[in-house]
XYZ file of C-alpha atoms in Angstrom:
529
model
C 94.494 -45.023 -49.833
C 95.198 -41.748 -51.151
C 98.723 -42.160 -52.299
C 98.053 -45.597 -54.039
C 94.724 -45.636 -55.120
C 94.730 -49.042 -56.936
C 98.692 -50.299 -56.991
C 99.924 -47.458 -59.322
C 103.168 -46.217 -58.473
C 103.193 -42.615 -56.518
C 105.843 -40.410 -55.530
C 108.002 -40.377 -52.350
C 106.479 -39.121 -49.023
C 108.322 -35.318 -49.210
C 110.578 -34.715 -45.879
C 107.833 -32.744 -44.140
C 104.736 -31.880 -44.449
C 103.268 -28.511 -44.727
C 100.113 -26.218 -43.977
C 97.482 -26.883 -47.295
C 95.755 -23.751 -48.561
C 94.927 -24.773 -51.952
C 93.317 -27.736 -53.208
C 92.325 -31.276 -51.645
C 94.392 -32.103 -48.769
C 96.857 -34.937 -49.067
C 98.083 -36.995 -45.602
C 101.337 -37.815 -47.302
C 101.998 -33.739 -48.177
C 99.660 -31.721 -45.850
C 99.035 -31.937 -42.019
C 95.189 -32.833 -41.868
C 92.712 -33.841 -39.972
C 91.144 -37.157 -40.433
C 88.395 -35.609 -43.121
C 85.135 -37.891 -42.617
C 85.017 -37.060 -38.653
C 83.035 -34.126 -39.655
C 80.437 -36.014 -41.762
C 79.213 -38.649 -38.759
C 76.570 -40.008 -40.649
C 77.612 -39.948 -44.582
C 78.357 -44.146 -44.407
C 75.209 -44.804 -43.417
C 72.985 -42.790 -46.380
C 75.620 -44.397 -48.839
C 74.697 -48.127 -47.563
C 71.072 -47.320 -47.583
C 71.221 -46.309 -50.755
C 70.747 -42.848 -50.138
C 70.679 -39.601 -52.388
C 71.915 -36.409 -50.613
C 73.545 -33.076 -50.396
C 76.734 -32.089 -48.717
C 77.074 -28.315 -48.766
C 79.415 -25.738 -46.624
C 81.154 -22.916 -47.342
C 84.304 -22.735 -49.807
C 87.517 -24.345 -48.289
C 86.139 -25.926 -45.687
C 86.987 -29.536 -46.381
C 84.478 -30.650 -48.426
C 86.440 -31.944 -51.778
C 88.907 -33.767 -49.579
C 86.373 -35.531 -47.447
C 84.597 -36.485 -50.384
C 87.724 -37.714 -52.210
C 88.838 -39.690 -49.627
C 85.357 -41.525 -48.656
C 85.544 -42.261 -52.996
C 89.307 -44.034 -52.164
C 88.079 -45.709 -48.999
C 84.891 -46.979 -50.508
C 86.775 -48.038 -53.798
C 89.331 -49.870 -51.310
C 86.926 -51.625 -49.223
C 85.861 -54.148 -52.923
C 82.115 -53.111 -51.695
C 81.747 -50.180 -54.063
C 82.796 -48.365 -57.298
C 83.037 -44.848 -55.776
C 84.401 -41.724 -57.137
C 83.927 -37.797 -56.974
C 83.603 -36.281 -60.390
C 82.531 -32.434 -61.070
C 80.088 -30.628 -63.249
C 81.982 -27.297 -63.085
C 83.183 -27.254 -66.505
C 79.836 -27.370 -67.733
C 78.720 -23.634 -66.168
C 80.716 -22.321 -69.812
C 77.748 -23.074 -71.559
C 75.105 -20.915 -69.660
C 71.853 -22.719 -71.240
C 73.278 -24.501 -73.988
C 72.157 -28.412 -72.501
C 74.292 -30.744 -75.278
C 77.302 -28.769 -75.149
C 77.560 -28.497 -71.339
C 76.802 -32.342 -70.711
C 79.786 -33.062 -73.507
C 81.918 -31.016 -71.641
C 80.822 -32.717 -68.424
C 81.578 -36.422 -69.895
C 84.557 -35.513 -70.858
C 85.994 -34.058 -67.623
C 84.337 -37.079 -66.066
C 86.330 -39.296 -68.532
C 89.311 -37.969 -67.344
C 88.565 -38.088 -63.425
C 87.675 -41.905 -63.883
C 90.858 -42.585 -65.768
C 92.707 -40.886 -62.811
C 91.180 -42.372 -59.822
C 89.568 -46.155 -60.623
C 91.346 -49.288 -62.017
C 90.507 -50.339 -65.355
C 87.919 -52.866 -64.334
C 85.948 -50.506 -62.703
C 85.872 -47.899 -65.855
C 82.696 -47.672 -67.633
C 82.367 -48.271 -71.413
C 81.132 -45.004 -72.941
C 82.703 -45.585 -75.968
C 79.770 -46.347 -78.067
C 77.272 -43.043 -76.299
C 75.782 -41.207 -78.742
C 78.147 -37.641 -78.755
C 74.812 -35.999 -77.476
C 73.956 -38.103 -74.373
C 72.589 -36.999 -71.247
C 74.205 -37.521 -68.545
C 71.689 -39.851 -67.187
C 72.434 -42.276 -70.126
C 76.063 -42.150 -69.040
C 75.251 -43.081 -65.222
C 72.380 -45.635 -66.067
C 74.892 -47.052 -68.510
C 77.959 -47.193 -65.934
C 75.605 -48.756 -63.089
C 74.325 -51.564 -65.317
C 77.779 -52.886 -66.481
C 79.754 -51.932 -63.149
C 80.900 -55.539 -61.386
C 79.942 -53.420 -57.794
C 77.117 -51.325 -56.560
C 78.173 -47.472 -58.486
C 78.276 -44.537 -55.553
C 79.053 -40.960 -57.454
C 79.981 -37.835 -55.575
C 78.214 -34.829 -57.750
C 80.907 -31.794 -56.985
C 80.685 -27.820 -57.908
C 76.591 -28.227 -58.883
C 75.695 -25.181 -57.617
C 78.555 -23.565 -60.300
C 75.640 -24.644 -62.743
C 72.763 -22.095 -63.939
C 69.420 -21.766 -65.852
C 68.340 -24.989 -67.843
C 71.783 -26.436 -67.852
C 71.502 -26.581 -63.957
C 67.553 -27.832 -64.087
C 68.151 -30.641 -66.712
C 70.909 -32.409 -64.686
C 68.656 -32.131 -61.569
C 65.819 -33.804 -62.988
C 67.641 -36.748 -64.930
C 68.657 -37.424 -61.741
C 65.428 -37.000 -60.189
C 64.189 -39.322 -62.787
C 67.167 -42.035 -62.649
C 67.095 -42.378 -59.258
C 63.523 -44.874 -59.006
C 66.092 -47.211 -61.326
C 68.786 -47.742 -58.914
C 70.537 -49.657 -57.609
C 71.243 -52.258 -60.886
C 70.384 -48.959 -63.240
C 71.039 -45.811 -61.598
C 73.306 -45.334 -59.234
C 73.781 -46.882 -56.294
C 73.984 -43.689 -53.993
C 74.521 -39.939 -55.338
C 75.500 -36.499 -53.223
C 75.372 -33.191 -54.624
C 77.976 -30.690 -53.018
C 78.624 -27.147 -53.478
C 77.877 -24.026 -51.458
C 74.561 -24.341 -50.768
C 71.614 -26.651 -49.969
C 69.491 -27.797 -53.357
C 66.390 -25.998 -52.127
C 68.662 -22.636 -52.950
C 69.455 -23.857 -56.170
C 68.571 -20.355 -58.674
C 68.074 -20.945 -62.223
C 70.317 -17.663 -62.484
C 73.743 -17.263 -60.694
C 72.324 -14.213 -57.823
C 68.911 -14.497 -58.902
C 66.414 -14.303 -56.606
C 63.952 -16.380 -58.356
C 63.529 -20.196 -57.381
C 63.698 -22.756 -59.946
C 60.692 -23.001 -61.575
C 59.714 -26.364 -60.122
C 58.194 -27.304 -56.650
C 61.546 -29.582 -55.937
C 63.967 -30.213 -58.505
C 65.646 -32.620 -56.144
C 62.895 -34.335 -53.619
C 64.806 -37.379 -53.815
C 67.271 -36.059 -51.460
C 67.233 -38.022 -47.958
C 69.630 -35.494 -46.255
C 71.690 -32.069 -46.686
C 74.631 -32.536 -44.831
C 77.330 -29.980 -44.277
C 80.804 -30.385 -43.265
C 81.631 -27.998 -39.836
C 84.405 -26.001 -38.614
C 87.288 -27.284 -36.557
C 87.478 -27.151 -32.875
C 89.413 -25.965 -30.607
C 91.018 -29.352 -29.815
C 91.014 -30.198 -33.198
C 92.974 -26.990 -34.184
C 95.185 -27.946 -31.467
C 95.747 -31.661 -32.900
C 96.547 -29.904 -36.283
C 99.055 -28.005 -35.113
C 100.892 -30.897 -32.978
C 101.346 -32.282 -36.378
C 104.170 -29.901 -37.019
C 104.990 -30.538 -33.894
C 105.717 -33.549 -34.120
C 107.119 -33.177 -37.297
C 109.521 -30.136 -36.713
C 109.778 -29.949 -32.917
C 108.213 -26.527 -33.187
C 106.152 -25.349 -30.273
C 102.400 -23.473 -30.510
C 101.781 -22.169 -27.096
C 98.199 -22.734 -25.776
C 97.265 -19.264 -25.681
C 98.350 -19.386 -29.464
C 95.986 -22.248 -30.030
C 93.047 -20.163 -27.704
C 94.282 -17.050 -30.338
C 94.046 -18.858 -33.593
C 90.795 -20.426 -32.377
C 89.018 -17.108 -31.513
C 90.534 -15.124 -34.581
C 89.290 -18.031 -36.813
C 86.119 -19.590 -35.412
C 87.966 -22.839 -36.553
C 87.528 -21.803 -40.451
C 89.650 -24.503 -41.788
C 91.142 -22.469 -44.174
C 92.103 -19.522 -42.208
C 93.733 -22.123 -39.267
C 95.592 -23.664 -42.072
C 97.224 -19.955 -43.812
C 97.961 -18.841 -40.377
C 100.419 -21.071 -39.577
C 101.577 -21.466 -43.228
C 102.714 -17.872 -42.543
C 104.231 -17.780 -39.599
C 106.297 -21.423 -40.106
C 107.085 -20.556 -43.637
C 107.682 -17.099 -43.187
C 107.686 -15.313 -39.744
C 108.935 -18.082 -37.836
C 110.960 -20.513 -40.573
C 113.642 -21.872 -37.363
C 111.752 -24.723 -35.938
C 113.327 -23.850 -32.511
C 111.145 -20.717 -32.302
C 108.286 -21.184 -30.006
C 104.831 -20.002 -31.679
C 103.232 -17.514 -29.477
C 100.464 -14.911 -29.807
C 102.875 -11.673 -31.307
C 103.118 -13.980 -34.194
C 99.850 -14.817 -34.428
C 98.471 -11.408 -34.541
C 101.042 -10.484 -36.851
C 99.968 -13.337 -39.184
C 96.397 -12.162 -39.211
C 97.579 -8.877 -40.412
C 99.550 -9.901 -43.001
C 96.517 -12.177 -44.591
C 93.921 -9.383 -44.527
C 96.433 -7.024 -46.087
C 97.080 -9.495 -48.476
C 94.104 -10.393 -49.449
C 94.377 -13.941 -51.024
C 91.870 -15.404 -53.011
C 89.641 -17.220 -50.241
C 89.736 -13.246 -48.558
C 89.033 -11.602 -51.839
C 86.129 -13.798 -53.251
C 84.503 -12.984 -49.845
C 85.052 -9.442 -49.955
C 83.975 -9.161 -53.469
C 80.413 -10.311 -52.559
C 79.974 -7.035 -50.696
C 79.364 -5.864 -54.593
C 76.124 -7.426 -54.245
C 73.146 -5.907 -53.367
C 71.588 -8.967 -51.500
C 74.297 -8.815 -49.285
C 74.661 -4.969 -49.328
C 70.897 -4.938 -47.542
C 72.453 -7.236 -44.681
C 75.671 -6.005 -44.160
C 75.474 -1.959 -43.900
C 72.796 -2.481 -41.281
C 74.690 -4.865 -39.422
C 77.947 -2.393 -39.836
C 75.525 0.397 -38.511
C 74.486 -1.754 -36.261
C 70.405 -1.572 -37.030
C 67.985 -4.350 -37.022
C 68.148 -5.778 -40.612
C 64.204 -5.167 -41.111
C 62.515 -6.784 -44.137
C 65.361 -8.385 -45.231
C 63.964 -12.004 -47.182
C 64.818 -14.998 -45.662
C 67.097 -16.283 -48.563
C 69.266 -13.738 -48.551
C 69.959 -14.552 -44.586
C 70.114 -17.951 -45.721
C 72.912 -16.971 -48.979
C 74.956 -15.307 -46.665
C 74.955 -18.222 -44.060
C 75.634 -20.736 -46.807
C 79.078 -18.366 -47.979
C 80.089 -19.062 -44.483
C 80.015 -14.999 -44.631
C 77.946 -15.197 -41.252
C 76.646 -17.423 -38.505
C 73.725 -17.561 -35.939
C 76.015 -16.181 -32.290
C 74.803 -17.904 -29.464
C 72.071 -15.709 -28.919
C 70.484 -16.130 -31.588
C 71.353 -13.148 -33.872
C 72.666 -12.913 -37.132
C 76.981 -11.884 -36.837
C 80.032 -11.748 -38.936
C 81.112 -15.386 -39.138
C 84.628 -14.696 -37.165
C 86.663 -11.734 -36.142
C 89.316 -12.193 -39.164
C 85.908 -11.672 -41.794
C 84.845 -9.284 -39.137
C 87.850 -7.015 -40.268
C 88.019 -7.833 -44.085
C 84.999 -6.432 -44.967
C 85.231 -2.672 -43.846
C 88.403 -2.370 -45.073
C 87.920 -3.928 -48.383
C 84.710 -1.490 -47.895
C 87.453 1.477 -47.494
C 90.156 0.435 -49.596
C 88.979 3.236 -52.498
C 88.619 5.821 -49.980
C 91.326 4.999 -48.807
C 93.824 5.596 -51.741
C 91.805 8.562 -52.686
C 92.466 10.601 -49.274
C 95.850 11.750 -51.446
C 98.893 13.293 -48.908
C 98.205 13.404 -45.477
C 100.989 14.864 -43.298
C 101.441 12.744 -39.989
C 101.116 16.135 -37.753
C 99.328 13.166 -34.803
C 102.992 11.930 -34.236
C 105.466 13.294 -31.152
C 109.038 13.464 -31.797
C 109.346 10.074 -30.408
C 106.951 8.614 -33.164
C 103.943 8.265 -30.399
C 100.501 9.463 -31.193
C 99.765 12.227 -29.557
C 95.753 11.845 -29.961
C 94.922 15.004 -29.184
C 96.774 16.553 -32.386
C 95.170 13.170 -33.773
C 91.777 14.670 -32.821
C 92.715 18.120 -34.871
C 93.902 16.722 -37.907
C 90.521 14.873 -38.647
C 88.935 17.823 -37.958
C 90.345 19.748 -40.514
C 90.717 16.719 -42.310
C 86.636 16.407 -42.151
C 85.583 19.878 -42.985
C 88.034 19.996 -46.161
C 87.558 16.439 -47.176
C 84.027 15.152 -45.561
C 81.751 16.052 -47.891
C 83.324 15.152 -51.390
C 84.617 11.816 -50.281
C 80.996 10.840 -48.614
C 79.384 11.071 -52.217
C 81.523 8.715 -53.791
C 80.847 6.022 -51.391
C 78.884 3.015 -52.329
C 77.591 1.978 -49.033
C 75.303 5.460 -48.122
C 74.577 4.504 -45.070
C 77.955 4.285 -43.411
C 79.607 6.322 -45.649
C 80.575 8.626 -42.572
C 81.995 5.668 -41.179
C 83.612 4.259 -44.313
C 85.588 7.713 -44.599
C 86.409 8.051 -40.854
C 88.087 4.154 -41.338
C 89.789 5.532 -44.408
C 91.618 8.454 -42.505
C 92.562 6.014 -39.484
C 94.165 2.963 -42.005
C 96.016 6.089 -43.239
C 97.335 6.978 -39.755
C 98.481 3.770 -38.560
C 99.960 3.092 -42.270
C 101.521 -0.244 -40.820
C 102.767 0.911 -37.276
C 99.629 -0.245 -35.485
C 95.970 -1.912 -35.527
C 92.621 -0.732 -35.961
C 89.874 -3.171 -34.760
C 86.377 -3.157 -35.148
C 83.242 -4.451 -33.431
C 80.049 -3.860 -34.247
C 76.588 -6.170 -34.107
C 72.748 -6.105 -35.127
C 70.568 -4.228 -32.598
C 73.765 -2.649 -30.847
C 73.517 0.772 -32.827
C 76.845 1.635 -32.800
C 80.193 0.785 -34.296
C 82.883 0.620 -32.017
C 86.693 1.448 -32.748
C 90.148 -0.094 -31.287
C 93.137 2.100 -32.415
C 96.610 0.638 -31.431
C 99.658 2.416 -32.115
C 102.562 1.863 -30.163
C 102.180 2.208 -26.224
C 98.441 4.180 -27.145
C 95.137 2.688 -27.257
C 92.286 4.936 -28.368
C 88.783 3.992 -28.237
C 86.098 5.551 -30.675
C 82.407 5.029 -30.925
C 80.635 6.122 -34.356
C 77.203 7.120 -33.753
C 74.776 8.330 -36.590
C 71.838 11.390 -36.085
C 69.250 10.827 -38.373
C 66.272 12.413 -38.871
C 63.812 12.712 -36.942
C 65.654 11.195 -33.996
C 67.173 12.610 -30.630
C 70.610 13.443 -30.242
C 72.446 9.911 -29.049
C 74.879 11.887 -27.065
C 73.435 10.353 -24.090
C 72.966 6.946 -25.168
C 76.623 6.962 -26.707
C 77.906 8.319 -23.575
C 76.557 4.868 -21.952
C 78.098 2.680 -24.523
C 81.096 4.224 -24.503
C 81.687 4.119 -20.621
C 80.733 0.413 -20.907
C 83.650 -0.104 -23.840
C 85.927 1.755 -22.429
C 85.331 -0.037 -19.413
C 86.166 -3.375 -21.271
C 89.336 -1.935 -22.216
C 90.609 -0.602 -19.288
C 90.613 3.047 -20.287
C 89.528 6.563 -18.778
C 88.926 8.294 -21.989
C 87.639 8.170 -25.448
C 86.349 9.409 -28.931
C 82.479 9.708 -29.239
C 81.665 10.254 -33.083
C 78.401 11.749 -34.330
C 77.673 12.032 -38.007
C 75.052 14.841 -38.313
C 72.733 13.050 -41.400
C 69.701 15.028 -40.432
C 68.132 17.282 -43.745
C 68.685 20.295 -44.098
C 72.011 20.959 -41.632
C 75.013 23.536 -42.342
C 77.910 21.931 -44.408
C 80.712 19.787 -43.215
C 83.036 22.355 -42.766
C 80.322 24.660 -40.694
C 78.665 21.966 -39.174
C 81.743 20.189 -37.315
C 82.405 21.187 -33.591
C 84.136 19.083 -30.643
C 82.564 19.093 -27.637
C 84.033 17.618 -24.032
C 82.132 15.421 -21.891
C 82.114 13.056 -18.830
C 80.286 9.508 -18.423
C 78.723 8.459 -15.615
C 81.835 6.603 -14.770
C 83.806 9.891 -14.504
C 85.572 8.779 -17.933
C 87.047 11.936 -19.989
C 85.255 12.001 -23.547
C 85.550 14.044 -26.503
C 82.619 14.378 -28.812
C 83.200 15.205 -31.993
C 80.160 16.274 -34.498
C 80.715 15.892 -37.752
């Protein structure tokens, strides 16, 4: 269906297939899954004439599901379906006439590219300033089969632009199926009740239900484990190139099943790391794959990251960072970030970083500044042998923090963790490419917890935060450290406590290192800073 859409002549089938990252996916070019598995119930709304939203996070399949349930629909001789977008319209901010021109016109074009000449509609006599609605009411009454349009990128639409197009559609819809038509989705990021009349307002439109038509808001999941698996036979298949299962098991935890992310992986490591297709796949390449992508930042990576700029997300994300209760926090905001596909409800029930790759991205994109403002730092932590020796590791962030601490904390963003933020800085700085620094922190845990890997060392740290008018969490970071220690096999650790209580010495005063022993007989040292 997809490479001949109505007898036209299309291109060869290329030698092999490869891993998609931008745009629609393609089964002649791209190894894919079979896109409508993930939308059970979509064939059913269309033949009951049904008017819906589809929304799910960015690159997550949506555009080529839709796409290819137009060309299967179209195929079948039941419908005239296509997937057309509004996207060029958001230029126009509130100016209605000029936005729905633009829209026609990018329509026009779509039409021409995907339906057969008999199935066109005749627009040529619409008045240059014609709704939209007059252009669908107009297509539905002389189409020879029942019209089903796909509505794609609405939510790039704002303000009255965005509010007209709801409600001609509202309005159209009593008129189908002979004048409207037939069945409509919206898709975009999020569900129409989130719809703002300003792009990161807060403010609902100013309408009880701009959209109450809708029968269902669909949205399109992640992969699964055994569908990540059946993805990556594909190459298999193709290339006789092996993924071991504890590859699969890697990519799958790492990801979450993000379709995008389990698609760039292995682009990188078959197109780069591991081009010879008689190199097995195994979990060293893996992890070095997921390193490369959040250093590289690509553009799925960096749009994420750059919502951190925002302050609805700000109010979630330090907290969770810190690892405090998010408090008053209003619903929709939970709801914007779980609509990015920024977060997801954990199986218990909490609020958490939507996989361990996002999990990462954000505190560093949060230290990146800090980061390349720490200036020359001489590696005194290494031995002659180029181990780190983390007890000379230890000394140089102490004088690191009493020279450095305070400045660098005022020109963080994020208050509340700016500690933390600078602390990251200096460690991204000391494994400059020869190791790994993991993260993990969650709401309600109270803690951030540290993995540094360099080499044959593994150092665990716990950041802890004093505030005022609290007790010193020595004790209780004792406990949490014995326990993640314990998960990591180790006998000793860091223990971090940033002094933010008022009226306390300086940095440089203030900072001490203390020793201590869990409860577990584990070696700690507590550093106050």
């Amino acid at each position: 269906i997809w490479s001949n859409p109505y007898n036209r002549a299309t291109p060869s089938r290329p030698s092999m297939r490869w891993f998609n990252t931008a745009g629609p996916c393609r089964p002649e070019y791209h190894y894919m899954l079979p896109p409508l598995e993930r939308l059970p119930r979509v064939q059913r709304i269309i033949n009951q004439q049904g008017y819906f939203v589809i929304h799910a996070p960015r690159q997550v399949g949506k555009t080529t599901a839709m796409l290819t349930l137009a060309q299967q629909l179209t195929a079948s001789g039941q419908y005239t379906a296509i997937m057309l977008s509004v996207e060029v319209g958001a230029a126009f901010h509130n100016d209605i006439a000029a936005a729905q021109q633009a829209i026609l016109a990018s329509w026009q074009g779509a039409i021409n590219a995907w339906l057969p000449p008999d199935l066109h509609p005749n627009w040529s006599n619409l008045p240059s300033d014609s709704y939209l609605s007059t252009a669908l009411q107009t297509w539905a009454e002389s189409s020879p089969r029942p019209l089903v349009v796909f509505i794609d990128e609405i939510d790039s639409l704002q303000g009255d632009v965005l509010l007209s197009i709801l409600r001609q559609l509202r309005d159209g819809a009593s008129r189908r199926p002979n004048h409207f038509p037939h069945a409509l989705a919206l898709i975009g990021l999020r569900d129409v009740r989130d719809y703002k009349i300003a792009s990161g307002g807060s403010n609902r439109l100013n309408t009880a239900s701009p959209f109450n038509i809708k029968v269902a808001s669909l949205t399109v999941r992640n992969f699964s484990l055994s569908e990540i698996a059946k993805l990556y036979k594909q190459h298999t298949d193709d290339t006789g190139q092996q993924f071991t299962p504890k590859a699969i098991d890697r990519v799958f935890d790492l990801t979450q099943g993000q379709p995008w992310l389990v698609n760039a992986i292995a682009k990188e490591i078959v197109e780069e790391l591991a081009e010879d297709p008689t190199k097995t796949i195994d979990i060293e390449l893996i992890n070095i794959a997921k390193e490369i992508l959040i250093k590289r930042r690509d553009t799925h990576i960096d749009s994420l990251a750059e919502r951190l700029n925002e302050s609805r997300v700000r109010a979630i994300i330090e907290p969770m960072l810190l690892g405090q209760p998010l408090g008053t926090v209003p619903n929709d905001d939970v709801e914007f970030l779980l609509d990015l596909g920024l977060c997801h409800i954990d199986a218990t029930g909490n609020l958490a970083i939507a996989n361990p790759i996002y999990r990462e991205i954000l505190p560093r994109f949060l230290t990146f500044t800090t980061e390349v403002s720490l200036g020359v730092l001489t590696p005194s932590w290494l031995t002659d042998t180029g181990e780190l020796d983390t007890v000379a590791l230890r000394d140089a962030f102490i004088t690191f923090w009493r020279q450095n601490g305070q400045p660098l904390l005022k020109g963080v963003a994020y208050h509340e963790i700016a500690p933390h933020i600078v602390m990251m800085a200096f460690l991204h700085r000391v494994i400059n490419g020869g190791g790994t620094l993991e993260r993990e922190y969650a709401i309600g845990s109270g803690r951030m917890d540290l993995c540094l890997c360099y080499r044959t060392t593994t150092l665990a740290i716990e950041l802890k935060v004093w505030r005022q008018g609290q007790a010193n969490p020595l004790q209780r970071g004792l406990e949490q450290l014995d326990q993640y220690l314990s998960g990591l096999d180790l006998d000793s650790g860091w223990l971090v406590i940033f002094d933010q209580r008022e009226n306390q010495p300086p940095i440089e005063k203030r900072t001490r290192v203390e020793e201590a022993k869990t409860q577990a007989n584990r070696s700690v040292t507590v550093i106050y800073g």
